[in-house]
Amino acid sequence: MVSGCIGAMGGLERWQSVGPIRAQAVVIVYDEVGTADVSKQDQVIDLRAGTIRASARLPETEWTAKVTEAGGVSFKSKGPAVPAAVRARHVAALKMILHRVRGPLNLCGRGERARGAQPVRVDGMDLIRVPAQDGRGGIAAYYFDAQSCLLRLVTAGADAPGGEGTVTRYSYRTMANGLAFPERISVFRIGRHVLVGDEPVLEVNYHEVSF
C-alpha cells in the first residue's frame, strides 16, 4: 500500500532525488481556545536533510525560524519580541509541517514502519488504514485513498473517536514535474464521536511551490 501511494505521488526514486522545496504558504495556527494566528510564510523544506526554514513578515514584527527533524530549533525576530507562547506554537507547527509534508515517505527509512493494512470507511471516504510502528511524534496510523492510493489522513496520539490526539487531512495537486505535493494540510483534534473532529489545530495552504 505504501509503495503504491509513493508511486501515485511520482515514485520513490524521483522523490529521493528532490532537493530543497521552496514554497509560499498561508499558515494558520490555533491556540488552546481556538484563536487563529495567520501568517504568510516563505518556506524551504529539505526532506532529505530533515529541515524546514520559514520566514514571516507581520505588521508589527518579522521572524525567521529553522526546525530540524533531529530536534534542533532556531527562532529569531526583528521588532517587538514574539511572545514565548506564540513562538512555541509556531515551532510546533513547523515540526508538524516537516513531518506531514513528507507523508508516506516517513515509512521509507525514516524510523517509522508500516504494520499491516485494513480497509475502513472514515468521514465518507473508503480508505486503507496502515498502522505505524515507532511513529515520530506519536504517529498512530496512515490512511490511504482506496482508489487513488494518495494519503488522506494521518492520526497522532490516538487513533479512534474520543481519543486525545490529532488527525491531519490532506489534499494534493500534481506539480508540473509530475510529483504530487500537498496543496492543503489541515490538522484537527480527534472528535468525541468521529475521528475527524471540528476543532482546528493547524492549516497550511501552499502556493508558488518549486522543486
Coordinates of N, CA and C in Angstrom, one line a residue:
M1 N 0.8 -1.2 0.0 CA 0.0 0.0 0.0 C 0.9 1.3 0.0
V2 N 1.9 1.2 0.8 CA 2.8 2.4 0.9 C 3.5 2.7 -0.4
S3 N 4.0 1.6 -1.0 CA 4.7 1.8 -2.3 C 3.8 2.3 -3.3
G4 N 2.5 1.8 -3.3 CA 1.5 2.3 -4.3 C 1.3 3.7 -4.1
C5 N 1.2 4.2 -2.9 CA 1.0 5.6 -2.6 C 2.1 6.5 -3.1
I6 N 3.3 6.0 -2.8 CA 4.5 6.8 -3.3 C 4.6 6.8 -4.8
G7 N 4.2 5.7 -5.4 CA 4.1 5.6 -6.8 C 3.1 6.6 -7.4
A8 N 2.0 6.8 -6.7 CA 1.0 7.7 -7.1 C 1.5 9.2 -7.0
M9 N 2.4 9.4 -6.0 CA 3.0 10.7 -5.8 C 4.1 11.0 -6.8
G10 N 4.5 10.0 -7.6 CA 5.6 10.3 -8.5 C 6.7 9.3 -8.5
G11 N 6.8 8.4 -7.4 CA 7.8 7.4 -7.3 C 8.9 7.7 -6.3
L12 N 9.3 6.7 -5.6 CA 10.3 6.8 -4.6 C 11.6 7.4 -5.2
E13 N 12.1 6.8 -6.3 CA 13.4 7.2 -6.8 C 13.4 8.7 -7.1
R14 N 12.3 9.2 -7.7 CA 12.2 10.7 -8.0 C 12.2 11.5 -6.8
W15 N 11.4 11.1 -5.7 CA 11.4 11.8 -4.5 C 12.7 11.8 -3.8
Q16 N 13.5 10.7 -3.9 CA 14.8 10.7 -3.2 C 15.8 11.6 -3.9
S17 N 15.5 12.0 -5.1 CA 16.4 13.0 -5.8 C 16.0 14.4 -5.7
V18 N 14.9 14.7 -5.0 CA 14.4 16.0 -4.8 C 15.3 16.8 -3.9
G19 N 15.6 18.0 -4.3 CA 16.4 18.9 -3.4 C 15.5 19.8 -2.6
P20 N 15.9 20.9 -2.1 CA 15.1 21.8 -1.3 C 13.8 22.2 -2.0
I21 N 12.7 22.2 -1.3 CA 11.4 22.6 -1.9 C 11.2 24.0 -1.4
R22 N 10.9 24.9 -2.3 CA 10.6 26.3 -1.9 C 9.2 26.6 -2.1
A23 N 8.5 27.2 -1.2 CA 7.1 27.5 -1.3 C 6.7 28.7 -0.5
Q24 N 5.6 29.3 -0.9 CA 4.9 30.3 -0.1 C 3.7 29.6 0.5
A25 N 3.4 29.9 1.7 CA 2.3 29.2 2.4 C 1.5 30.2 3.3
V26 N 0.2 30.1 3.3 CA -0.6 30.8 4.4 C -0.8 29.8 5.5
V27 N -0.2 30.1 6.6 CA -0.2 29.2 7.8 C -1.1 29.8 8.9
I28 N -2.1 28.9 9.3 CA -3.0 29.4 10.4 C -2.7 28.4 11.6
V29 N -2.3 29.0 12.7 CA -2.0 28.2 13.9 C -3.0 28.7 14.9
Y30 N -3.7 27.7 15.6 CA -4.7 28.0 16.5 C -4.2 27.7 18.0
D31 N -4.6 28.6 18.9 CA -4.2 28.4 20.3 C -5.3 27.5 20.9
E32 N -5.2 27.3 22.3 CA -6.0 26.4 23.0 C -7.5 26.8 23.0
V33 N -7.8 28.0 22.8 CA -9.2 28.5 22.8 C -9.7 28.7 21.4
G34 N -8.9 28.4 20.4 CA -9.4 28.5 19.0 C -9.1 29.8 18.3
T35 N -8.3 30.7 19.0 CA -7.9 31.9 18.3 C -6.8 31.7 17.3
A36 N -7.1 32.2 16.1 CA -6.2 32.0 14.9 C -5.1 33.0 14.8
D37 N -3.9 32.5 14.5 CA -2.7 33.3 14.3 C -2.3 33.0 12.8
V38 N -2.6 34.0 11.9 CA -2.4 33.8 10.5 C -1.1 34.5 10.0
S39 N -0.3 33.8 9.3 CA 1.0 34.4 8.7 C 1.2 33.8 7.3
K40 N 1.8 34.7 6.5 CA 2.2 34.3 5.2 C 3.7 34.0 5.2
Q41 N 4.0 32.8 5.0 CA 5.4 32.3 5.2 C 6.1 32.0 3.8
D42 N 7.4 32.3 3.8 CA 8.3 31.7 2.8 C 9.0 30.5 3.4
Q43 N 8.8 29.3 2.8 CA 9.4 28.1 3.4 C 10.4 27.5 2.5
V44 N 11.4 26.9 3.1 CA 12.3 26.0 2.3 C 12.3 24.7 3.1
I45 N 11.9 23.6 2.4 CA 11.8 22.3 3.1 C 12.8 21.4 2.4
D46 N 13.7 20.8 3.2 CA 14.6 19.8 2.7 C 14.3 18.5 3.3
L47 N 13.6 17.6 2.5 CA 13.2 16.4 3.0 C 14.3 15.4 3.3
R48 N 15.4 15.4 2.5 CA 16.5 14.5 2.7 C 17.3 15.0 4.0
A49 N 17.5 16.2 4.2 CA 18.2 16.7 5.3 C 17.3 16.8 6.6
G50 N 16.0 16.7 6.4 CA 15.1 16.8 7.6 C 15.1 18.1 8.2
T51 N 15.0 19.2 7.4 CA 14.9 20.6 7.9 C 13.8 21.4 7.2
I52 N 13.3 22.3 7.9 CA 12.4 23.3 7.4 C 12.8 24.7 7.9
R53 N 12.9 25.6 6.9 CA 13.2 27.0 7.3 C 11.9 27.8 6.9
A54 N 11.6 28.8 7.7 CA 10.4 29.6 7.4 C 10.7 31.1 7.8
S55 N 10.1 32.0 7.1 CA 10.2 33.4 7.5 C 8.8 34.0 7.3
A56 N 8.5 34.9 8.1 CA 7.2 35.6 8.1 C 7.3 37.1 8.4
R57 N 6.7 37.9 7.7 CA 6.7 39.4 7.9 C 5.3 39.8 8.3
L58 N 5.2 40.3 9.5 CA 3.9 40.7 10.1 C 3.9 42.2 10.2
P59 N 2.7 42.8 10.4 CA 2.7 44.3 10.6 C 3.6 44.8 11.7
E60 N 3.6 44.1 12.8 CA 4.4 44.5 14.0 C 5.8 43.9 14.1
T61 N 6.0 42.8 13.4 CA 7.3 42.2 13.6 C 7.6 41.3 12.4
E62 N 8.8 40.7 12.3 CA 9.1 39.7 11.4 C 10.0 38.6 12.1
W63 N 9.8 37.4 11.6 CA 10.6 36.4 12.3 C 11.1 35.3 11.2
T64 N 12.2 34.7 11.6 CA 12.7 33.6 10.8 C 13.0 32.4 11.7
A65 N 12.8 31.2 11.2 CA 12.9 30.0 12.1 C 13.5 28.9 11.3
K66 N 14.2 28.0 11.9 CA 14.7 26.7 11.4 C 14.4 25.6 12.4
V67 N 13.8 24.6 11.9 CA 13.5 23.4 12.7 C 14.0 22.2 12.0
T68 N 14.7 21.3 12.8 CA 15.2 20.1 12.2 C 14.5 18.8 12.7
E69 N 14.5 17.8 11.9 CA 13.9 16.5 12.3 C 14.6 16.0 13.6
A70 N 15.8 16.3 13.8 CA 16.6 15.8 15.0 C 16.2 16.6 16.3
G71 N 15.4 17.7 16.1 CA 15.0 18.4 17.3 C 15.6 19.8 17.4
G72 N 16.5 20.2 16.5 CA 17.1 21.5 16.6 C 16.1 22.6 16.3
V73 N 16.2 23.7 17.0 CA 15.3 24.8 16.8 C 16.1 26.1 16.8
S74 N 15.8 27.0 15.8 CA 16.4 28.4 15.8 C 15.2 29.3 15.5
F75 N 15.0 30.3 16.3 CA 13.9 31.3 16.1 C 14.4 32.7 16.4
K76 N 14.4 33.6 15.4 CA 14.9 34.9 15.5 C 13.8 35.9 15.1
S77 N 13.7 37.0 15.8 CA 12.7 38.0 15.4 C 13.3 39.4 15.3
K78 N 12.7 40.3 14.5 CA 13.0 41.7 14.5 C 11.8 42.5 14.9
G79 N 12.1 43.6 15.6 CA 10.9 44.4 16.2 C 10.5 43.9 17.5
P80 N 9.3 44.1 17.9 CA 8.9 43.6 19.3 C 9.0 42.1 19.4
A81 N 9.5 41.7 20.5 CA 9.7 40.3 20.8 C 8.4 39.5 20.6
V82 N 8.6 38.3 20.0 CA 7.4 37.4 19.8 C 7.2 36.7 21.1
P83 N 6.0 36.8 21.7 CA 5.7 36.1 23.0 C 6.1 34.6 23.0
A84 N 6.5 34.2 24.1 CA 7.0 32.8 24.2 C 6.0 31.8 23.7
A85 N 4.7 32.0 24.1 CA 3.7 31.0 23.8 C 3.5 31.0 22.3
V86 N 3.5 32.2 21.6 CA 3.3 32.3 20.2 C 4.5 31.6 19.5
R87 N 5.7 31.9 20.0 CA 6.9 31.3 19.4 C 6.8 29.7 19.5
A88 N 6.4 29.2 20.6 CA 6.3 27.8 20.8 C 5.3 27.2 19.9
R89 N 4.1 27.9 19.6 CA 3.1 27.3 18.7 C 3.7 27.3 17.3
H90 N 4.4 28.3 16.9 CA 5.0 28.3 15.5 C 6.0 27.2 15.3
V91 N 6.9 27.0 16.4 CA 7.9 26.0 16.3 C 7.2 24.6 16.2
A92 N 6.2 24.4 17.0 CA 5.5 23.1 17.0 C 4.8 22.9 15.6
A93 N 4.3 24.0 15.1 CA 3.6 23.9 13.8 C 4.7 23.5 12.7
L94 N 5.8 24.1 12.7 CA 6.9 23.8 11.7 C 7.3 22.3 11.9
K95 N 7.5 21.8 13.1 CA 7.8 20.4 13.3 C 6.8 19.5 12.6
M96 N 5.5 19.9 12.9 CA 4.4 19.1 12.3 C 4.4 19.2 10.8
I97 N 4.6 20.4 10.2 CA 4.6 20.5 8.8 C 5.7 19.7 8.1
L98 N 6.9 19.7 8.7 CA 8.0 19.0 8.2 C 7.7 17.5 8.0
H99 N 7.1 17.0 9.1 CA 6.7 15.5 9.1 C 5.5 15.3 8.1
R100 N 4.5 16.1 8.1 CA 3.3 15.9 7.3 C 3.6 16.1 5.8
V101 N 4.4 17.0 5.5 CA 4.8 17.2 4.0 C 5.4 15.9 3.5
R102 N 6.3 15.3 4.3 CA 6.9 14.1 3.8 C 5.9 12.9 3.6
G103 N 4.8 12.9 4.4 CA 3.8 11.9 4.2 C 4.2 10.5 4.3
P104 N 3.9 9.7 3.3 CA 4.3 8.3 3.3 C 5.8 8.0 3.2
L105 N 6.5 9.0 2.8 CA 8.0 8.9 2.8 C 8.5 8.6 4.2
N106 N 7.8 9.0 5.2 CA 8.2 8.7 6.6 C 8.3 7.2 6.8
L107 N 7.6 6.4 6.0 CA 7.7 5.0 6.2 C 8.8 4.3 5.4
C108 N 9.6 5.1 4.8 CA 10.7 4.6 4.0 C 12.1 5.0 4.5
G109 N 12.5 4.3 5.6 CA 13.8 4.6 6.1 C 13.9 5.8 7.0
R110 N 12.7 6.3 7.5 CA 12.8 7.5 8.4 C 12.4 7.1 9.8
G111 N 12.6 5.8 10.2 CA 12.3 5.4 11.5 C 10.9 4.8 11.8
E112 N 10.0 5.0 10.9 CA 8.7 4.5 11.0 C 8.5 3.3 10.1
R113 N 7.6 2.4 10.6 CA 7.4 1.2 9.8 C 5.9 0.9 9.7
A114 N 5.4 0.4 8.6 CA 4.0 0.0 8.4 C 3.8 -1.3 9.1
R115 N 2.6 -1.4 9.7 CA 2.2 -2.7 10.4 C 0.9 -3.2 9.8
G116 N 0.9 -3.8 8.6 CA -0.3 -4.3 8.0 C -1.2 -3.2 7.4
A117 N -2.4 -3.6 7.0 CA -3.3 -2.7 6.3 C -4.7 -3.3 6.4
Q118 N -5.7 -2.4 6.5 CA -7.1 -2.9 6.5 C -8.0 -1.8 5.9
P119 N -9.0 -2.3 5.2 CA -10.0 -1.3 4.6 C -10.9 -0.7 5.7
V120 N -11.1 0.6 5.7 CA -12.0 1.2 6.7 C -12.8 2.3 5.9
R121 N -13.8 2.8 6.5 CA -14.5 4.0 6.0 C -14.5 5.1 7.0
V122 N -14.0 6.2 6.7 CA -13.8 7.4 7.6 C -14.3 8.6 6.9
D123 N -15.2 9.3 7.6 CA -15.6 10.6 7.0 C -16.2 10.6 5.6
G124 N -16.9 9.5 5.3 CA -17.4 9.3 4.0 C -16.4 8.8 2.9
M125 N -15.2 8.5 3.3 CA -14.2 8.0 2.4 C -13.8 6.6 2.6
D126 N -13.7 5.8 1.5 CA -13.2 4.5 1.6 C -11.6 4.5 1.6
L127 N -11.1 4.1 2.7 CA -9.6 4.2 2.9 C -9.0 2.9 3.3
I128 N -7.7 2.9 3.2 CA -6.9 1.8 3.7 C -6.1 2.3 4.9
R129 N -6.3 1.7 6.1 CA -5.6 2.1 7.3 C -4.3 1.3 7.4
V130 N -3.2 2.0 7.6 CA -1.9 1.4 7.8 C -1.3 1.9 9.1
P131 N -1.4 1.0 10.2 CA -0.8 1.4 11.5 C 0.7 1.7 11.4
A132 N 1.2 2.6 12.1 CA 2.6 2.9 12.1 C 3.3 2.4 13.4
Q133 N 4.4 1.8 13.2 CA 5.3 1.4 14.4 C 6.4 2.4 14.5
D134 N 6.7 2.7 15.7 CA 7.8 3.7 16.0 C 7.6 5.0 15.4
G135 N 6.3 5.5 15.3 CA 6.0 6.7 14.6 C 6.5 7.9 15.4
R136 N 7.1 8.8 14.6 CA 7.6 10.1 15.2 C 6.5 10.9 15.7
G137 N 6.7 11.5 16.9 CA 5.6 12.4 17.4 C 4.3 11.7 17.7
G138 N 4.4 10.4 18.0 CA 3.2 9.7 18.4 C 2.3 9.3 17.2
I139 N 2.9 9.2 16.0 CA 2.0 8.9 14.8 C 1.4 7.5 15.0
A140 N 0.1 7.4 14.8 CA -0.6 6.2 15.1 C -0.8 5.4 13.8
A141 N -1.4 6.1 12.8 CA -1.7 5.4 11.5 C -1.8 6.4 10.4
Y142 N -1.6 5.8 9.2 CA -1.7 6.5 7.9 C -3.0 5.9 7.2
Y143 N -3.8 6.8 6.6 CA -5.0 6.4 5.9 C -4.8 6.8 4.4
F144 N -4.9 5.8 3.5 CA -4.7 6.0 2.1 C -6.0 5.8 1.4
D145 N -6.2 6.6 0.3 CA -7.4 6.5 -0.5 C -7.4 5.2 -1.2
A146 N -8.5 4.4 -1.1 CA -8.6 3.1 -1.6 C -8.5 3.1 -3.2
Q147 N -8.9 4.2 -3.8 CA -8.9 4.3 -5.3 C -7.6 4.9 -5.8
S148 N -7.3 6.1 -5.4 CA -6.1 6.8 -5.9 C -4.8 6.5 -5.2
C149 N -4.9 5.8 -4.1 CA -3.7 5.5 -3.3 C -3.0 6.7 -2.6
L150 N -3.5 7.9 -2.8 CA -2.9 9.0 -2.2 C -3.2 9.0 -0.7
L151 N -2.3 9.6 0.1 CA -2.5 9.7 1.5 C -3.6 10.8 1.8
R152 N -4.6 10.4 2.7 CA -5.7 11.3 3.0 C -5.7 11.7 4.5
L153 N -5.3 10.8 5.4 CA -5.3 11.2 6.8 C -4.1 10.6 7.5
V154 N -3.7 11.3 8.6 CA -2.7 10.7 9.5 C -3.2 11.0 10.9
T155 N -3.2 10.0 11.7 CA -3.5 10.2 13.1 C -2.3 10.2 14.0
A156 N -2.4 11.0 15.1 CA -1.2 11.1 16.0 C -1.8 11.2 17.5
G157 N -1.2 10.4 18.4 CA -1.6 10.5 19.8 C -2.7 9.5 20.1
A158 N -3.6 9.3 19.2 CA -4.7 8.4 19.3 C -5.2 8.0 17.9
D159 N -6.1 7.0 17.8 CA -6.5 6.6 16.5 C -8.0 6.1 16.5
A160 N -8.8 6.8 17.4 CA -10.2 6.4 17.5 C -10.9 7.6 18.1
P161 N -12.2 7.8 17.7 CA -13.0 8.8 18.3 C -12.9 8.8 19.8
G162 N -12.9 10.0 20.4 CA -12.8 10.2 21.8 C -11.4 10.2 22.4
G163 N -10.4 9.9 21.5 CA -9.0 9.9 22.0 C -8.4 11.3 22.0
E164 N -7.3 11.3 22.8 CA -6.5 12.6 22.9 C -5.5 12.6 21.8
G165 N -5.8 13.2 20.7 CA -4.8 13.2 19.6 C -5.3 14.1 18.5
T166 N -4.6 14.1 17.4 CA -5.0 14.9 16.2 C -5.1 14.0 15.0
V167 N -5.8 14.5 14.0 CA -5.9 13.9 12.7 C -5.6 15.0 11.6
T168 N -4.7 14.6 10.8 CA -4.3 15.5 9.7 C -5.0 15.1 8.4
R169 N -5.5 16.1 7.7 CA -6.2 15.8 6.4 C -5.5 16.5 5.3
Y170 N -5.3 15.7 4.2 CA -4.6 16.2 3.0 C -5.4 16.4 1.8
S171 N -5.0 17.4 1.0 CA -5.5 17.5 -0.4 C -4.2 17.8 -1.2
Y172 N -4.1 17.1 -2.4 CA -2.9 17.1 -3.2 C -3.1 17.8 -4.5
R173 N -2.1 18.3 -5.1 CA -2.1 18.7 -6.5 C -0.8 18.1 -7.2
T174 N -0.9 17.8 -8.5 CA 0.2 17.3 -9.2 C 1.0 18.5 -9.8
M175 N 2.3 18.6 -9.5 CA 3.1 19.6 -10.0 C 3.5 19.4 -11.5
A176 N 4.1 20.4 -12.1 CA 4.5 20.3 -13.5 C 5.5 19.2 -13.7
N177 N 6.3 18.9 -12.7 CA 7.3 17.8 -12.8 C 6.7 16.4 -12.5
G178 N 5.4 16.3 -12.3 CA 4.7 15.1 -12.1 C 4.7 14.6 -10.7
L179 N 5.3 15.3 -9.8 CA 5.2 14.9 -8.4 C 4.0 15.5 -7.7
A180 N 3.3 14.7 -6.8 CA 2.2 15.2 -6.1 C 2.6 15.8 -4.8
F181 N 2.2 17.0 -4.5 CA 2.6 17.8 -3.3 C 1.3 18.3 -2.6
P182 N 1.3 18.3 -1.3 CA 0.1 18.7 -0.6 C -0.2 20.2 -1.0
E183 N -1.5 20.4 -1.4 CA -2.0 21.7 -1.6 C -2.5 22.3 -0.3
R184 N -3.1 21.5 0.5 CA -3.6 21.9 1.8 C -3.3 20.8 2.8
I185 N -2.9 21.2 4.0 CA -2.7 20.3 5.1 C -3.6 20.9 6.3
S186 N -4.5 20.1 6.8 CA -5.4 20.6 7.8 C -5.3 19.7 9.0
V187 N -5.1 20.2 10.2 CA -5.0 19.4 11.4 C -6.1 19.7 12.4
F188 N -6.8 18.7 12.8 CA -7.9 18.9 13.8 C -7.7 18.0 15.0
R189 N -8.3 18.3 16.1 CA -8.3 17.4 17.2 C -9.3 16.3 16.9
I190 N -9.0 15.1 17.4 CA -9.9 14.0 17.2 C -11.2 14.3 17.9
G191 N -12.3 14.0 17.2 CA -13.6 14.3 17.8 C -14.0 13.3 18.9
R192 N -15.1 13.7 19.6 CA -15.6 12.8 20.6 C -16.3 11.6 20.0
H193 N -17.0 11.8 18.9 CA -17.7 10.7 18.4 C -17.3 10.3 16.9
V194 N -16.5 11.1 16.4 CA -15.9 10.9 15.0 C -14.4 11.1 15.0
L195 N -13.8 10.4 14.1 CA -12.3 10.6 14.0 C -11.9 12.0 13.7
V196 N -12.4 12.5 12.6 CA -12.1 13.9 12.2 C -13.0 14.9 12.9
G197 N -12.4 15.5 13.9 CA -13.2 16.5 14.7 C -13.3 17.8 14.0
D198 N -13.9 18.8 14.7 CA -14.1 20.1 14.1 C -13.3 21.2 14.9
E199 N -12.4 20.8 15.8 CA -11.6 21.8 16.5 C -10.2 21.9 15.8
P200 N -10.0 23.0 15.1 CA -8.8 23.1 14.3 C -7.5 23.3 15.2
V201 N -6.4 22.8 14.7 CA -5.1 23.0 15.3 C -4.2 23.8 14.4
L202 N -4.2 23.4 13.1 CA -3.3 24.0 12.1 C -3.8 23.8 10.7
E203 N -3.6 24.9 9.9 CA -4.0 24.7 8.5 C -2.8 25.4 7.7
V204 N -2.4 24.7 6.6 CA -1.4 25.2 5.7 C -1.9 25.1 4.3
N205 N -1.9 26.3 3.6 CA -2.3 26.3 2.2 C -1.1 26.8 1.4
Y206 N -0.7 25.9 0.5 CA 0.5 26.1 -0.2 C 0.2 26.7 -1.6
H207 N 1.1 27.6 -2.1 CA 1.1 28.0 -3.4 C 2.5 28.5 -3.8
E208 N 2.8 28.7 -5.1 CA 4.1 29.0 -5.6 C 5.1 28.0 -5.1
V209 N 4.8 26.7 -5.3 CA 5.7 25.7 -4.9 C 6.7 25.4 -6.0
S210 N 8.0 25.3 -5.7 CA 9.0 24.9 -6.7 C 10.0 24.0 -6.1
F211 N 10.5 23.0 -7.0 CA 11.4 22.0 -6.6 C 12.8 22.3 -7.1

